[in-house]
PDB file of N, CA and C in Angstrom:
ATOM      1  N   UNK A   1     -17.615  -7.219 -12.876  1.00  0.00           N
ATOM      2  CA  UNK A   1     -16.298  -6.766 -13.085  1.00  0.00           C
ATOM      3  C   UNK A   1     -15.459  -7.227 -11.982  1.00  0.00           C
ATOM      4  N   UNK A   2     -14.224  -7.743 -12.230  1.00  0.00           N
ATOM      5  CA  UNK A   2     -13.270  -8.193 -11.174  1.00  0.00           C
ATOM      6  C   UNK A   2     -12.940  -7.106 -10.148  1.00  0.00           C
ATOM      7  N   UNK A   3     -12.639  -7.506  -8.930  1.00  0.00           N
ATOM      8  CA  UNK A   3     -12.349  -6.497  -7.912  1.00  0.00           C
ATOM      9  C   UNK A   3     -10.950  -7.043  -7.214  1.00  0.00           C
ATOM     10  N   UNK A   4     -10.184  -5.998  -6.843  1.00  0.00           N
ATOM     11  CA  UNK A   4      -8.956  -6.391  -6.130  1.00  0.00           C
ATOM     12  C   UNK A   4      -9.268  -6.448  -4.610  1.00  0.00           C
ATOM     13  N   UNK A   5      -8.908  -7.577  -3.952  1.00  0.00           N
ATOM     14  CA  UNK A   5      -9.118  -7.754  -2.638  1.00  0.00           C
ATOM     15  C   UNK A   5      -7.877  -7.709  -1.823  1.00  0.00           C
ATOM     16  N   UNK A   6      -6.784  -7.988  -2.412  1.00  0.00           N
ATOM     17  CA  UNK A   6      -5.446  -7.781  -1.631  1.00  0.00           C
ATOM     18  C   UNK A   6      -4.347  -7.539  -2.658  1.00  0.00           C
ATOM     19  N   UNK A   7      -3.520  -6.634  -2.193  1.00  0.00           N
ATOM     20  CA  UNK A   7      -2.414  -6.244  -3.074  1.00  0.00           C
ATOM     21  C   UNK A   7      -1.150  -6.054  -2.171  1.00  0.00           C
ATOM     22  N   UNK A   8      -0.006  -6.481  -2.638  1.00  0.00           N
ATOM     23  CA  UNK A   8       1.221  -6.295  -1.994  1.00  0.00           C
ATOM     24  C   UNK A   8       2.210  -5.470  -2.846  1.00  0.00           C
ATOM     25  N   UNK A   9       2.579  -4.384  -2.366  1.00  0.00           N
ATOM     26  CA  UNK A   9       3.390  -3.472  -3.049  1.00  0.00           C
ATOM     27  C   UNK A   9       4.796  -3.266  -2.500  1.00  0.00           C
ATOM     28  N   UNK A  10       5.777  -3.022  -3.366  1.00  0.00           N
ATOM     29  CA  UNK A  10       7.110  -2.766  -3.050  1.00  0.00           C
ATOM     30  C   UNK A  10       7.098  -1.180  -3.088  1.00  0.00           C
ATOM     31  N   UNK A  11       7.313  -0.573  -1.939  1.00  0.00           N
ATOM     32  CA  UNK A  11       7.120   0.909  -1.903  1.00  0.00           C
ATOM     33  C   UNK A  11       8.504   1.456  -1.261  1.00  0.00           C
ATOM     34  N   UNK A  12       8.969   2.613  -1.904  1.00  0.00           N
ATOM     35  CA  UNK A  12      10.003   3.370  -1.357  1.00  0.00           C
ATOM     36  C   UNK A  12       9.391   4.571  -0.826  1.00  0.00           C
ATOM     37  N   UNK A  13       9.830   4.874   0.460  1.00  0.00           N
ATOM     38  CA  UNK A  13       9.255   6.184   1.148  1.00  0.00           C
ATOM     39  C   UNK A  13      10.366   6.795   1.940  1.00  0.00           C
ATOM     40  N   UNK A  14      10.218   8.161   2.137  1.00  0.00           N
ATOM     41  CA  UNK A  14      11.130   8.766   3.073  1.00  0.00           C
ATOM     42  C   UNK A  14      10.845   8.328   4.532  1.00  0.00           C
ATOM     43  N   UNK A  15      11.822   8.603   5.396  1.00  0.00           N
ATOM     44  CA  UNK A  15      11.642   8.212   6.798  1.00  0.00           C
ATOM     45  C   UNK A  15      10.429   8.915   7.378  1.00  0.00           C
ATOM     46  N   UNK A  16      10.112  10.170   7.006  1.00  0.00           N
ATOM     47  CA  UNK A  16       8.913  10.797   7.384  1.00  0.00           C
ATOM     48  C   UNK A  16       7.887  10.887   6.311  1.00  0.00           C
ATOM     49  N   UNK A  17       6.728  10.559   6.586  1.00  0.00           N
ATOM     50  CA  UNK A  17       5.987  10.129   7.754  1.00  0.00           C
ATOM     51  C   UNK A  17       6.563   8.860   8.267  1.00  0.00           C
ATOM     52  N   UNK A  18       6.437   8.544   9.582  1.00  0.00           N
ATOM     53  CA  UNK A  18       6.906   7.324  10.045  1.00  0.00           C
ATOM     54  C   UNK A  18       5.939   6.195   9.644  1.00  0.00           C
ATOM     55  N   UNK A  19       6.359   4.948   9.844  1.00  0.00           N
ATOM     56  CA  UNK A  19       5.560   3.781   9.345  1.00  0.00           C
ATOM     57  C   UNK A  19       4.125   3.812   9.808  1.00  0.00           C
ATOM     58  N   UNK A  20       3.890   4.002  11.071  1.00  0.00           N
ATOM     59  CA  UNK A  20       2.526   4.077  11.559  1.00  0.00           C
ATOM     60  C   UNK A  20       1.706   5.044  10.857  1.00  0.00           C
ATOM     61  N   UNK A  21       2.167   6.316  10.779  1.00  0.00           N
ATOM     62  CA  UNK A  21       1.384   7.345  10.109  1.00  0.00           C
ATOM     63  C   UNK A  21       1.232   7.027   8.608  1.00  0.00           C
ATOM     64  N   UNK A  22       2.131   6.422   8.009  1.00  0.00           N
ATOM     65  CA  UNK A  22       2.116   6.162   6.597  1.00  0.00           C
ATOM     66  C   UNK A  22       1.009   5.076   6.408  1.00  0.00           C
ATOM     67  N   UNK A  23       0.998   4.022   7.144  1.00  0.00           N
ATOM     68  CA  UNK A  23      -0.042   3.037   6.960  1.00  0.00           C
ATOM     69  C   UNK A  23      -1.444   3.483   7.385  1.00  0.00           C
ATOM     70  N   UNK A  24      -1.527   4.321   8.382  1.00  0.00           N
ATOM     71  CA  UNK A  24      -2.854   4.921   8.838  1.00  0.00           C
ATOM     72  C   UNK A  24      -3.434   5.680   7.711  1.00  0.00           C
ATOM     73  N   UNK A  25      -2.566   6.456   6.940  1.00  0.00           N
ATOM     74  CA  UNK A  25      -3.100   7.335   5.917  1.00  0.00           C
ATOM     75  C   UNK A  25      -3.602   6.504   4.760  1.00  0.00           C
ATOM     76  N   UNK A  26      -2.891   5.361   4.412  1.00  0.00           N
ATOM     77  CA  UNK A  26      -3.433   4.472   3.389  1.00  0.00           C
ATOM     78  C   UNK A  26      -4.709   3.834   3.882  1.00  0.00           C
ATOM     79  N   UNK A  27      -4.742   3.401   5.112  1.00  0.00           N
ATOM     80  CA  UNK A  27      -5.932   2.742   5.622  1.00  0.00           C
ATOM     81  C   UNK A  27      -7.131   3.677   5.612  1.00  0.00           C
ATOM     82  N   UNK A  28      -6.895   4.974   5.814  1.00  0.00           N
ATOM     83  CA  UNK A  28      -7.992   5.954   5.855  1.00  0.00           C
ATOM     84  C   UNK A  28      -8.764   6.145   4.484  1.00  0.00           C
ATOM     85  N   UNK A  29      -8.197   5.630   3.484  1.00  0.00           N
ATOM     86  CA  UNK A  29      -8.796   5.722   2.220  1.00  0.00           C
ATOM     87  C   UNK A  29     -10.156   5.122   2.135  1.00  0.00           C
ATOM     88  N   UNK A  30     -10.428   4.061   2.887  1.00  0.00           N
ATOM     89  CA  UNK A  30     -11.711   3.438   2.926  1.00  0.00           C
ATOM     90  C   UNK A  30     -11.883   2.784   4.274  1.00  0.00           C
ATOM     91  N   UNK A  31     -13.101   2.783   4.759  1.00  0.00           N
ATOM     92  CA  UNK A  31     -13.442   2.201   6.006  1.00  0.00           C
ATOM     93  C   UNK A  31     -13.120   0.697   6.276  1.00  0.00           C
ATOM     94  N   UNK A  32     -13.093  -0.028   5.056  1.00  0.00           N
ATOM     95  CA  UNK A  32     -12.868  -1.478   5.117  1.00  0.00           C
ATOM     96  C   UNK A  32     -11.359  -1.885   4.781  1.00  0.00           C
ATOM     97  N   UNK A  33     -10.491  -0.880   4.572  1.00  0.00           N
ATOM     98  CA  UNK A  33      -9.122  -1.212   4.187  1.00  0.00           C
ATOM     99  C   UNK A  33      -8.334  -1.705   5.433  1.00  0.00           C
ATOM    100  N   UNK A  34      -7.514  -2.686   5.296  1.00  0.00           N
ATOM    101  CA  UNK A  34      -6.631  -3.179   6.383  1.00  0.00           C
ATOM    102  C   UNK A  34      -5.361  -3.095   5.682  1.00  0.00           C
ATOM    103  N   UNK A  35      -4.380  -2.460   6.480  1.00  0.00           N
ATOM    104  CA  UNK A  35      -3.075  -2.198   5.750  1.00  0.00           C
ATOM    105  C   UNK A  35      -1.940  -2.673   6.817  1.00  0.00           C
ATOM    106  N   UNK A  36      -1.081  -3.429   6.299  1.00  0.00           N
ATOM    107  CA  UNK A  36       0.128  -3.847   6.995  1.00  0.00           C
ATOM    108  C   UNK A  36       1.386  -3.476   6.209  1.00  0.00           C
ATOM    109  N   UNK A  37       2.527  -3.351   6.948  1.00  0.00           N
ATOM    110  CA  UNK A  37       3.735  -2.954   6.297  1.00  0.00           C
ATOM    111  C   UNK A  37       4.869  -3.640   7.025  1.00  0.00           C
ATOM    112  N   UNK A  38       5.850  -3.950   6.235  1.00  0.00           N
ATOM    113  CA  UNK A  38       7.146  -4.563   6.796  1.00  0.00           C
ATOM    114  C   UNK A  38       8.289  -3.713   6.152  1.00  0.00           C
ATOM    115  N   UNK A  39       9.171  -3.226   6.954  1.00  0.00           N
ATOM    116  CA  UNK A  39      10.374  -2.473   6.362  1.00  0.00           C
ATOM    117  C   UNK A  39      11.421  -3.606   6.003  1.00  0.00           C
ATOM    118  N   UNK A  40      11.768  -3.579   4.646  1.00  0.00           N
ATOM    119  CA  UNK A  40      12.649  -4.509   4.133  1.00  0.00           C
ATOM    120  C   UNK A  40      14.123  -3.977   4.144  1.00  0.00           C
ATOM    121  N   UNK A  41      14.202  -2.712   3.774  1.00  0.00           N
ATOM    122  CA  UNK A  41      15.522  -2.010   3.782  1.00  0.00           C
ATOM    123  C   UNK A  41      15.361  -0.632   4.332  1.00  0.00           C
ATOM    124  N   UNK A  42      16.510  -0.214   4.768  1.00  0.00           N
ATOM    125  CA  UNK A  42      16.496   1.243   5.260  1.00  0.00           C
ATOM    126  C   UNK A  42      17.875   1.869   4.981  1.00  0.00           C
ATOM    127  N   UNK A  43      17.960   3.017   4.489  1.00  0.00           N
ATOM    128  CA  UNK A  43      19.205   3.731   4.371  1.00  0.00           C
ATOM    129  C   UNK A  43      19.084   5.152   5.016  1.00  0.00           C
ATOM    130  N   UNK A  44      19.986   5.995   4.780  1.00  0.00           N
ATOM    131  CA  UNK A  44      19.944   7.290   5.469  1.00  0.00           C
ATOM    132  C   UNK A  44      18.708   8.160   5.239  1.00  0.00           C
ATOM    133  N   UNK A  45      18.131   8.057   4.066  1.00  0.00           N
ATOM    134  CA  UNK A  45      17.000   8.873   3.701  1.00  0.00           C
ATOM    135  C   UNK A  45      15.649   8.099   3.429  1.00  0.00           C
ATOM    136  N   UNK A  46      15.689   6.870   3.083  1.00  0.00           N
ATOM    137  CA  UNK A  46      14.546   6.184   2.724  1.00  0.00           C
ATOM    138  C   UNK A  46      14.377   4.752   3.346  1.00  0.00           C
ATOM    139  N   UNK A  47      13.126   4.269   3.214  1.00  0.00           N
ATOM    140  CA  UNK A  47      12.802   2.894   3.560  1.00  0.00           C
ATOM    141  C   UNK A  47      12.120   2.235   2.575  1.00  0.00           C
ATOM    142  N   UNK A  48      12.382   0.946   2.291  1.00  0.00           N
ATOM    143  CA  UNK A  48      11.747   0.121   1.400  1.00  0.00           C
ATOM    144  C   UNK A  48      10.795  -0.818   2.197  1.00  0.00           C
ATOM    145  N   UNK A  49       9.499  -0.805   1.676  1.00  0.00           N
ATOM    146  CA  UNK A  49       8.371  -1.568   2.484  1.00  0.00           C
ATOM    147  C   UNK A  49       7.799  -2.522   1.600  1.00  0.00           C
ATOM    148  N   UNK A  50       7.311  -3.598   2.138  1.00  0.00           N
ATOM    149  CA  UNK A  50       6.373  -4.503   1.534  1.00  0.00           C
ATOM    150  C   UNK A  50       4.994  -4.039   2.230  1.00  0.00           C
ATOM    151  N   UNK A  51       4.237  -3.366   1.425  1.00  0.00           N
ATOM    152  CA  UNK A  51       2.908  -2.815   1.893  1.00  0.00           C
ATOM    153  C   UNK A  51       1.804  -3.722   1.513  1.00  0.00           C
ATOM    154  N   UNK A  52       1.024  -4.214   2.416  1.00  0.00           N
ATOM    155  CA  UNK A  52      -0.063  -5.096   2.044  1.00  0.00           C
ATOM    156  C   UNK A  52      -1.430  -4.293   2.327  1.00  0.00           C
ATOM    157  N   UNK A  53      -2.282  -4.325   1.388  1.00  0.00           N
ATOM    158  CA  UNK A  53      -3.614  -3.627   1.534  1.00  0.00           C
ATOM    159  C   UNK A  53      -4.661  -4.646   1.191  1.00  0.00           C
ATOM    160  N   UNK A  54      -5.615  -4.819   2.129  1.00  0.00           N
ATOM    161  CA  UNK A  54      -6.825  -5.793   1.928  1.00  0.00           C
ATOM    162  C   UNK A  54      -8.033  -4.994   2.097  1.00  0.00           C
ATOM    163  N   UNK A  55      -9.084  -5.428   1.427  1.00  0.00           N
ATOM    164  CA  UNK A  55     -10.392  -4.859   1.583  1.00  0.00           C
ATOM    165  C   UNK A  55     -11.280  -5.479   0.516  1.00  0.00           C
ATOM    166  N   UNK A  56     -12.618  -5.086   0.600  1.00  0.00           N
ATOM    167  CA  UNK A  56     -13.614  -5.632  -0.302  1.00  0.00           C
ATOM    168  C   UNK A  56     -13.355  -5.262  -1.689  1.00  0.00           C
ATOM    169  N   UNK A  57     -13.012  -4.132  -1.942  1.00  0.00           N
ATOM    170  CA  UNK A  57     -12.807  -3.655  -3.368  1.00  0.00           C
ATOM    171  C   UNK A  57     -11.765  -2.533  -3.374  1.00  0.00           C
ATOM    172  N   UNK A  58     -10.491  -2.868  -3.583  1.00  0.00           N
ATOM    173  CA  UNK A  58      -9.475  -1.795  -3.457  1.00  0.00           C
ATOM    174  C   UNK A  58      -9.483  -0.983  -4.730  1.00  0.00           C
ATOM    175  N   UNK A  59      -9.157   0.318  -4.457  1.00  0.00           N
ATOM    176  CA  UNK A  59      -8.993   1.300  -5.575  1.00  0.00           C
ATOM    177  C   UNK A  59      -7.520   1.544  -5.706  1.00  0.00           C
ATOM    178  N   UNK A  60      -6.842   0.839  -6.616  1.00  0.00           N
ATOM    179  CA  UNK A  60      -5.421   0.912  -6.814  1.00  0.00           C
ATOM    180  C   UNK A  60      -4.950   2.327  -7.075  1.00  0.00           C
ATOM    181  N   UNK A  61      -5.721   3.028  -7.942  1.00  0.00           N
ATOM    182  CA  UNK A  61      -5.300   4.424  -8.369  1.00  0.00           C
ATOM    183  C   UNK A  61      -5.279   5.304  -7.071  1.00  0.00           C
ATOM    184  N   UNK A  62      -6.316   5.249  -6.179  1.00  0.00           N
ATOM    185  CA  UNK A  62      -6.294   5.974  -4.969  1.00  0.00           C
ATOM    186  C   UNK A  62      -5.140   5.559  -4.061  1.00  0.00           C
ATOM    187  N   UNK A  63      -4.884   4.268  -3.957  1.00  0.00           N
ATOM    188  CA  UNK A  63      -3.734   3.805  -3.089  1.00  0.00           C
ATOM    189  C   UNK A  63      -2.419   4.423  -3.601  1.00  0.00           C
ATOM    190  N   UNK A  64      -2.216   4.305  -4.942  1.00  0.00           N
ATOM    191  CA  UNK A  64      -0.929   4.774  -5.414  1.00  0.00           C
ATOM    192  C   UNK A  64      -0.837   6.301  -5.254  1.00  0.00           C
ATOM    193  N   UNK A  65      -1.924   7.059  -5.462  1.00  0.00           N
ATOM    194  CA  UNK A  65      -1.922   8.495  -5.399  1.00  0.00           C
ATOM    195  C   UNK A  65      -1.666   8.835  -3.923  1.00  0.00           C
ATOM    196  N   UNK A  66      -2.145   8.125  -2.840  1.00  0.00           N
ATOM    197  CA  UNK A  66      -1.871   8.439  -1.512  1.00  0.00           C
ATOM    198  C   UNK A  66      -0.431   8.185  -1.166  1.00  0.00           C
ATOM    199  N   UNK A  67       0.114   7.099  -1.656  1.00  0.00           N
ATOM    200  CA  UNK A  67       1.503   6.831  -1.540  1.00  0.00           C
ATOM    201  C   UNK A  67       2.361   7.999  -2.035  1.00  0.00           C
ATOM    202  N   UNK A  68       2.047   8.431  -3.135  1.00  0.00           N
ATOM    203  CA  UNK A  68       2.798   9.566  -3.788  1.00  0.00           C
ATOM    204  C   UNK A  68       2.593  10.849  -2.947  1.00  0.00           C
ATOM    205  N   UNK A  69       1.381  11.114  -2.459  1.00  0.00           N
ATOM    206  CA  UNK A  69       1.162  12.304  -1.616  1.00  0.00           C
ATOM    207  C   UNK A  69       2.010  12.242  -0.377  1.00  0.00           C
ATOM    208  N   UNK A  70       2.272  11.125   0.117  1.00  0.00           N
ATOM    209  CA  UNK A  70       3.074  10.881   1.322  1.00  0.00           C
ATOM    210  C   UNK A  70       4.545  10.887   1.038  1.00  0.00           C
ATOM    211  N   UNK A  71       4.999  11.116  -0.176  1.00  0.00           N
ATOM    212  CA  UNK A  71       6.401  11.156  -0.558  1.00  0.00           C
ATOM    213  C   UNK A  71       6.963   9.805  -1.001  1.00  0.00           C
ATOM    214  N   UNK A  72       6.124   8.892  -1.129  1.00  0.00           N
ATOM    215  CA  UNK A  72       6.582   7.566  -1.644  1.00  0.00           C
ATOM    216  C   UNK A  72       6.358   7.259  -3.047  1.00  0.00           C
ATOM    217  N   UNK A  73       6.800   6.023  -3.489  1.00  0.00           N
ATOM    218  CA  UNK A  73       6.545   5.660  -4.835  1.00  0.00           C
ATOM    219  C   UNK A  73       6.388   4.136  -4.884  1.00  0.00           C
ATOM    220  N   UNK A  74       5.615   3.578  -5.746  1.00  0.00           N
ATOM    221  CA  UNK A  74       5.456   2.162  -5.900  1.00  0.00           C
ATOM    222  C   UNK A  74       6.475   1.675  -6.908  1.00  0.00           C
ATOM    223  N   UNK A  75       7.278   0.714  -6.416  1.00  0.00           N
ATOM    224  CA  UNK A  75       8.244   0.174  -7.453  1.00  0.00           C
ATOM    225  C   UNK A  75       7.732  -0.968  -8.153  1.00  0.00           C
ATOM    226  N   UNK A  76       6.823  -1.833  -7.480  1.00  0.00           N
ATOM    227  CA  UNK A  76       6.240  -2.927  -8.190  1.00  0.00           C
ATOM    228  C   UNK A  76       5.029  -3.418  -7.454  1.00  0.00           C
ATOM    229  N   UNK A  77       4.215  -4.112  -8.046  1.00  0.00           N
ATOM    230  CA  UNK A  77       3.198  -4.883  -7.522  1.00  0.00           C
ATOM    231  C   UNK A  77       3.782  -6.372  -7.298  1.00  0.00           C
ATOM    232  N   UNK A  78       3.958  -6.798  -6.075  1.00  0.00           N
ATOM    233  CA  UNK A  78       4.529  -8.064  -5.819  1.00  0.00           C
ATOM    234  C   UNK A  78       3.561  -9.223  -5.699  1.00  0.00           C
ATOM    235  N   UNK A  79       2.304  -9.002  -5.319  1.00  0.00           N
ATOM    236  CA  UNK A  79       1.235  -9.947  -5.212  1.00  0.00           C
ATOM    237  C   UNK A  79      -0.087  -9.287  -5.240  1.00  0.00           C
ATOM    238  N   UNK A  80      -1.049 -10.067  -5.742  1.00  0.00           N
ATOM    239  CA  UNK A  80      -2.433  -9.500  -5.723  1.00  0.00           C
ATOM    240  C   UNK A  80      -3.352 -10.615  -5.661  1.00  0.00           C
ATOM    241  N   UNK A  81      -4.569 -10.357  -5.171  1.00  0.00           N
ATOM    242  CA  UNK A  81      -5.756 -11.239  -5.190  1.00  0.00           C
ATOM    243  C   UNK A  81      -6.822 -10.520  -5.836  1.00  0.00           C
ATOM    244  N   UNK A  82      -7.369 -11.055  -6.908  1.00  0.00           N
ATOM    245  CA  UNK A  82      -8.402 -10.391  -7.700  1.00  0.00           C
ATOM    246  C   UNK A  82      -9.456 -11.421  -7.839  1.00  0.00           C
ATOM    247  N   UNK A  83     -10.783 -11.068  -7.513  1.00  0.00           N
ATOM    248  CA  UNK A  83     -11.854 -12.027  -7.601  1.00  0.00           C
ATOM    249  C   UNK A  83     -12.827 -11.425  -8.621  1.00  0.00           C
ATOM    250  N   UNK A  84     -13.484 -12.356  -9.387  1.00  0.00           N
ATOM    251  CA  UNK A  84     -14.498 -11.970 -10.375  1.00  0.00           C
ATOM    252  C   UNK A  84     -15.737 -11.609  -9.647  1.00  0.00           C
ATOM    253  N   UNK A  85     -16.598 -10.821 -10.264  1.00  0.00           N
ATOM    254  CA  UNK A  85     -17.845 -10.357  -9.822  1.00  0.00           C
ATOM    255  C   UNK A  85     -18.816 -11.575  -9.902  1.00  0.00           C
ATOM    256  N   UNK A  86     -19.453 -11.939  -8.754  1.00  0.00           N
ATOM    257  CA  UNK A  86     -20.351 -13.190  -8.889  1.00  0.00           C
ATOM    258  C   UNK A  86     -21.625 -12.779  -9.585  1.00  0.00           C
ATOM    259  N   UNK A  87     -22.030 -11.436  -9.755  1.00  0.00           N
ATOM    260  CA  UNK A  87     -23.200 -10.996 -10.443  1.00  0.00           C
ATOM    261  C   UNK A  87     -23.032 -11.072 -11.923  1.00  0.00           C
ATOM    262  N   UNK A  88     -21.853 -11.230 -12.484  1.00  0.00           N
ATOM    263  CA  UNK A  88     -21.586 -11.147 -13.944  1.00  0.00           C
ATOM    264  C   UNK A  88     -22.055 -12.396 -14.512  1.00  0.00           C
TER     265      UNK A  88
END
């Protein structure tokens, strides 16, 4: 079965939690997740991010749910790396 190794998401989030807390919360979903974020736009109430998550086997549903729990929303998947299972 193919697995997601890297995904770049266009995310809209409120100013709180701050960017560090937001990325730490997503990274805490799995011990091997590496999360980076860049603020692309900011207005009075929200920030638009390019959120990159990398790991051995990303669980997109959990990532999207955590973003929602933090008050954010995924606008689009802007890039991804999916690899096939070598055991298949």
